[in-house]
Amino acid sequence: MNRRDAADVAGSVSLGTWAAFTVLALFVTGRAGAPLWLDDRFLIWSVGHRPEEAVALARGVTATGTGAVPYLLVALAGAVAGRTPRTRLLASALGLACLAAGQLLRYGVMESIQRPRPPRGDWTTHASGWAFPSGHTTTAALAAGLLVIALTLRAPQGGTTLRIAVCGWGLLVGLTRVYLGVHWFTDVVGGWLFAAGWLGACLWAAAHWLPTPLLTNMITPTPIPAEDHAPQDPGGGGRSHPA
């Protein structure tokens, strides 16, 4: 896929997910933050299925969706994507800028919508701020998306299991927010949509504006060494023999 096709795909994904996010945000504001669709059912199920071991595990997973972990994963994504020290450093910087700017934009959206969280009595972990879109969900989804893209660029034909694991982590962080009672399910869906829209926008911008040599260094897959099938000469030590 050339850079123009990549930009078109990223732009289409971004527009589609931003449209879906806007519709969801309008429903949330139209209901003054009240639960939507399956929000109540997910919360009721979560409250009724909380053995201590599951809650402890959910708290551990949800903690990885904020703080240093997402930023370390994005820096790792840059190191994976680049082929030289310079491109690794630049890719890491671009990824971290994408994540940080996404955080700021999400915070602005959250403050403008001001959706209340579920009842505090149902919480089993600490939370602060407004609910929509979920911050942990957005952060984890952005970090997972950037790492999956880096892995795909570096090894398009391999690493499927690792990419699935990274995606699973990104999704699971969001689900733990519902399970622990600090977000409605539609807050989490909003976080996934926001992350996909912002990531698509960042990829579109990179495909359009990064210099071609630099972009080539970051999107060219690592070549697989070809096996040497040349005939061996065990007794000749590489010397030629007269006919």
Tab-separated table of C-alpha atoms in Angstrom:
chain	number	residue	atom	x	y	z
A	1	MET	CA	0.000	0.000	0.000
A	2	ASN	CA	1.469	3.362	-1.033
A	3	ARG	CA	1.238	6.456	1.138
A	4	ARG	CA	-1.732	7.902	-0.755
A	5	ASP	CA	-3.765	4.720	-0.296
A	6	ALA	CA	-2.730	4.581	3.369
A	7	ALA	CA	-3.837	8.189	3.842
A	8	ASP	CA	-7.190	7.451	2.178
A	9	VAL	CA	-7.825	4.434	4.414
A	10	ALA	CA	-6.810	6.308	7.563
A	11	GLY	CA	-8.944	9.296	6.595
A	12	SER	CA	-11.983	7.110	5.894
A	13	VAL	CA	-11.639	5.302	9.214
A	14	SER	CA	-11.237	8.600	11.020
A	15	LEU	CA	-14.298	10.186	9.408
A	16	GLY	CA	-16.452	7.121	10.008
A	17	THR	CA	-15.562	6.751	13.661
A	18	TRP	CA	-15.817	10.487	14.338
A	19	ALA	CA	-19.308	10.412	12.842
A	20	ALA	CA	-20.285	7.499	15.102
A	21	PHE	CA	-18.735	9.222	18.117
A	22	THR	CA	-20.652	12.426	17.360
A	23	VAL	CA	-23.950	10.547	17.171
A	24	LEU	CA	-23.245	8.813	20.485
A	25	ALA	CA	-22.216	12.100	22.114
A	26	LEU	CA	-25.459	13.701	20.927
A	27	PHE	CA	-27.474	10.880	22.495
A	28	VAL	CA	-25.543	11.299	25.756
A	29	THR	CA	-26.101	15.052	25.897
A	30	GLY	CA	-29.714	14.670	24.760
A	31	ARG	CA	-30.404	12.446	27.747
A	32	ALA	CA	-28.533	14.787	30.119
A	33	GLY	CA	-26.035	12.021	30.860
A	34	ALA	CA	-28.637	9.444	31.886
A	35	PRO	CA	-27.879	5.765	31.122
A	36	LEU	CA	-28.432	4.657	27.537
A	37	TRP	CA	-29.512	1.327	26.040
A	38	LEU	CA	-27.655	-1.457	27.864
A	39	ASP	CA	-25.855	0.780	30.373
A	40	ASP	CA	-28.050	-0.232	33.313
A	41	ARG	CA	-27.932	-3.937	32.446
A	42	PHE	CA	-24.143	-3.973	32.245
A	43	LEU	CA	-23.857	-2.197	35.596
A	44	ILE	CA	-26.386	-4.479	37.300
A	45	TRP	CA	-24.586	-7.558	35.978
A	46	SER	CA	-21.223	-6.204	37.126
A	47	VAL	CA	-22.451	-5.445	40.628
A	48	GLY	CA	-23.876	-8.965	40.920
A	49	HIS	CA	-20.713	-10.749	39.733
A	50	ARG	CA	-17.813	-9.458	41.795
A	51	PRO	CA	-15.813	-12.164	43.563
A	52	GLU	CA	-12.765	-10.735	45.314
A	53	GLU	CA	-10.323	-12.401	42.930
A	54	ALA	CA	-12.040	-10.975	39.844
A	55	VAL	CA	-12.173	-7.485	41.343
A	56	ALA	CA	-8.469	-7.613	42.206
A	57	LEU	CA	-7.619	-8.751	38.676
A	58	ALA	CA	-9.820	-6.040	37.149
A	59	ARG	CA	-8.130	-3.401	39.284
A	60	GLY	CA	-4.729	-4.599	38.119
A	61	VAL	CA	-5.753	-4.480	34.461
A	62	THR	CA	-7.477	-1.107	34.742
A	63	ALA	CA	-4.370	0.394	36.371
A	64	THR	CA	-2.391	-0.292	33.184
A	65	GLY	CA	-4.688	2.029	31.239
A	66	THR	CA	-3.234	5.161	32.778
A	67	GLY	CA	0.060	6.495	34.080
A	68	ALA	CA	3.378	5.367	32.637
A	69	VAL	CA	2.337	2.075	31.014
A	70	PRO	CA	0.572	3.472	27.903
A	71	TYR	CA	3.397	5.944	27.283
A	72	LEU	CA	6.014	3.202	27.601
A	73	LEU	CA	4.083	1.057	25.128
A	74	VAL	CA	3.897	3.939	22.650
A	75	ALA	CA	7.643	4.553	23.004
A	76	LEU	CA	8.150	0.839	22.364
A	77	ALA	CA	5.950	1.118	19.273
A	78	GLY	CA	8.236	3.838	17.942
A	79	ALA	CA	11.290	1.676	18.573
A	80	VAL	CA	9.632	-1.194	16.699
A	81	ALA	CA	8.506	0.958	13.762
A	82	GLY	CA	11.830	2.678	13.075
A	83	ARG	CA	14.667	1.034	11.173
A	84	THR	CA	17.471	3.346	12.311
A	85	PRO	CA	18.172	5.095	15.642
A	86	ARG	CA	16.992	8.392	14.149
A	87	THR	CA	13.705	7.028	12.800
A	88	ARG	CA	13.073	5.087	16.022
A	89	LEU	CA	13.471	8.254	18.051
A	90	LEU	CA	11.273	10.251	15.700
A	91	ALA	CA	8.591	7.548	15.533
A	92	SER	CA	8.515	7.386	19.337
A	93	ALA	CA	8.213	11.168	19.558
A	94	LEU	CA	5.382	11.239	17.010
A	95	GLY	CA	3.552	8.432	18.806
A	96	LEU	CA	3.878	10.132	22.177
A	97	ALA	CA	2.673	13.413	20.658
A	98	CYS	CA	-0.350	11.604	19.202
A	99	LEU	CA	-1.158	10.093	22.600
A	100	ALA	CA	-0.651	13.312	24.566
A	101	ALA	CA	-2.646	15.445	22.121
A	102	GLY	CA	-5.411	12.858	22.135
A	103	GLN	CA	-5.525	13.053	25.915
A	104	LEU	CA	-5.886	16.817	25.829
A	105	LEU	CA	-8.615	16.692	23.185
A	106	ARG	CA	-10.513	13.993	25.085
A	107	TYR	CA	-10.320	16.048	28.266
A	108	GLY	CA	-11.818	19.019	26.449
A	109	VAL	CA	-14.665	16.892	25.111
A	110	MET	CA	-15.256	15.374	28.552
A	111	GLU	CA	-15.452	18.804	30.187
A	112	SER	CA	-17.859	20.088	27.562
A	113	ILE	CA	-20.240	17.106	27.858
A	114	GLN	CA	-19.981	16.650	31.668
A	115	ARG	CA	-21.667	13.286	31.904
A	116	PRO	CA	-22.041	12.010	35.493
A	117	ARG	CA	-20.574	8.643	36.420
A	118	PRO	CA	-22.653	5.717	37.699
A	119	PRO	CA	-23.775	5.874	41.361
A	120	ARG	CA	-20.759	6.031	43.678
A	121	GLY	CA	-22.109	3.186	45.779
A	122	ASP	CA	-21.420	0.801	42.867
A	123	TRP	CA	-17.755	1.760	42.507
A	124	THR	CA	-15.032	-0.685	43.499
A	125	THR	CA	-12.072	1.509	42.537
A	126	HIS	CA	-11.132	5.171	42.630
A	127	ALA	CA	-12.253	7.486	39.820
A	128	SER	CA	-12.389	11.225	39.226
A	129	GLY	CA	-13.729	13.626	36.643
A	130	TRP	CA	-16.633	13.255	34.265
A	131	ALA	CA	-17.545	9.992	32.571
A	132	PHE	CA	-17.750	10.458	28.797
A	133	PRO	CA	-15.626	9.399	27.029
A	134	SER	CA	-13.730	7.056	29.343
A	135	GLY	CA	-10.142	8.244	29.820
A	136	HIS	CA	-8.605	4.860	30.653
A	137	THR	CA	-10.364	3.330	27.661
A	138	THR	CA	-9.212	6.026	25.264
A	139	THR	CA	-5.617	5.961	26.489
A	140	ALA	CA	-5.309	2.173	26.343
A	141	ALA	CA	-6.958	1.986	22.919
A	142	LEU	CA	-4.609	4.628	21.498
A	143	ALA	CA	-1.534	2.895	22.923
A	144	ALA	CA	-2.708	-0.511	21.697
A	145	GLY	CA	-3.510	0.867	18.248
A	146	LEU	CA	-0.108	2.485	17.830
A	147	LEU	CA	1.695	-0.670	18.957
A	148	VAL	CA	-0.362	-2.888	16.632
A	149	ILE	CA	0.379	-0.555	13.703
A	150	ALA	CA	4.097	-0.656	14.501
A	151	LEU	CA	4.091	-4.456	14.708
A	152	THR	CA	2.201	-4.700	11.423
A	153	LEU	CA	4.601	-2.347	9.640
A	154	ARG	CA	7.632	-4.220	10.878
A	155	ALA	CA	6.340	-7.761	10.206
A	156	PRO	CA	3.176	-7.789	8.036
A	157	GLN	CA	3.188	-11.586	7.707
A	158	GLY	CA	3.893	-12.473	11.336
A	159	GLY	CA	3.224	-11.613	14.945
A	160	THR	CA	-0.532	-12.224	14.706
A	161	THR	CA	-0.730	-13.673	18.212
A	162	LEU	CA	1.088	-10.684	19.675
A	163	ARG	CA	-1.160	-8.220	17.848
A	164	ILE	CA	-4.257	-10.038	19.101
A	165	ALA	CA	-2.894	-9.909	22.646
A	166	VAL	CA	-2.253	-6.171	22.390
A	167	CYS	CA	-5.766	-5.552	21.029
A	168	GLY	CA	-7.210	-7.741	23.779
A	169	TRP	CA	-5.448	-5.662	26.414
A	170	GLY	CA	-6.782	-2.440	24.923
A	171	LEU	CA	-10.346	-3.774	24.933
A	172	LEU	CA	-10.059	-5.331	28.380
A	173	VAL	CA	-8.984	-2.086	30.027
A	174	GLY	CA	-12.206	-0.504	28.822
A	175	LEU	CA	-14.370	-3.389	30.007
A	176	THR	CA	-12.839	-3.289	33.475
A	177	ARG	CA	-14.054	0.287	33.835
A	178	VAL	CA	-17.621	-0.969	33.469
A	179	TYR	CA	-17.006	-4.006	35.662
A	180	LEU	CA	-15.586	-1.847	38.447
A	181	GLY	CA	-18.632	0.428	38.251
A	182	VAL	CA	-16.907	3.717	37.447
A	183	HIS	CA	-18.158	4.062	33.855
A	184	TRP	CA	-21.262	3.351	31.857
A	185	PHE	CA	-20.768	0.986	28.939
A	186	THR	CA	-21.463	3.804	26.470
A	187	ASP	CA	-18.607	5.781	28.074
A	188	VAL	CA	-16.317	2.923	27.072
A	189	VAL	CA	-17.762	2.703	23.559
A	190	GLY	CA	-17.216	6.442	23.274
A	191	GLY	CA	-13.596	5.970	24.320
A	192	TRP	CA	-13.026	3.302	21.663
A	193	LEU	CA	-14.608	5.456	18.968
A	194	PHE	CA	-12.671	8.537	20.062
A	195	ALA	CA	-9.387	6.611	19.996
A	196	ALA	CA	-10.068	5.168	16.540
A	197	GLY	CA	-11.035	8.570	15.170
A	198	TRP	CA	-8.008	10.339	16.603
A	199	LEU	CA	-5.602	7.573	15.595
A	200	GLY	CA	-6.962	7.651	12.039
A	201	ALA	CA	-6.513	11.427	11.934
A	202	CYS	CA	-2.902	11.140	13.162
A	203	LEU	CA	-2.099	8.459	10.577
A	204	TRP	CA	-3.694	10.548	7.824
A	205	ALA	CA	-1.554	13.533	8.834
A	206	ALA	CA	1.606	11.401	8.969
A	207	ALA	CA	0.942	9.909	5.535
A	208	HIS	CA	0.389	13.364	4.049
A	209	TRP	CA	3.080	15.418	5.729
A	210	LEU	CA	6.022	13.249	6.727
A	211	PRO	CA	8.940	13.433	4.235
A	212	THR	CA	8.951	10.467	1.871
A	213	PRO	CA	12.442	9.135	2.815
A	214	LEU	CA	11.560	9.241	6.491
A	215	LEU	CA	8.188	7.585	5.964
A	216	THR	CA	9.773	4.903	3.804
A	217	ASN	CA	12.239	4.058	6.568
A	218	MET	CA	9.342	3.532	8.952
A	219	ILE	CA	6.966	1.565	6.720
A	220	THR	CA	9.336	-0.764	4.890
A	221	PRO	CA	8.991	-4.222	6.453
A	222	THR	CA	12.080	-5.973	7.755
A	223	PRO	CA	13.260	-8.277	4.962
A	224	ILE	CA	13.380	-11.986	5.679
A	225	PRO	CA	16.843	-13.343	4.918
A	226	ALA	CA	16.827	-15.759	1.985
A	227	GLU	CA	18.300	-19.183	2.536
A	228	ASP	CA	21.548	-19.897	0.760
A	229	HIS	CA	20.973	-22.834	-1.548
A	230	ALA	CA	24.373	-22.602	-3.284
A	231	PRO	CA	26.096	-25.973	-3.683
A	232	GLN	CA	28.598	-26.753	-0.993
A	233	ASP	CA	32.156	-27.944	-1.540
A	234	PRO	CA	33.023	-29.731	1.676
A	235	GLY	CA	36.420	-30.906	0.531
A	236	GLY	CA	37.660	-27.998	-1.529
A	237	GLY	CA	37.644	-25.264	1.087
A	238	GLY	CA	36.290	-22.868	-1.561
A	239	ARG	CA	39.264	-23.371	-3.954
A	240	SER	CA	38.750	-23.867	-7.661
A	241	HIS	CA	39.880	-27.074	-9.353
A	242	PRO	CA	41.226	-27.480	-12.848
A	243	ALA	CA	38.948	-29.122	-15.382
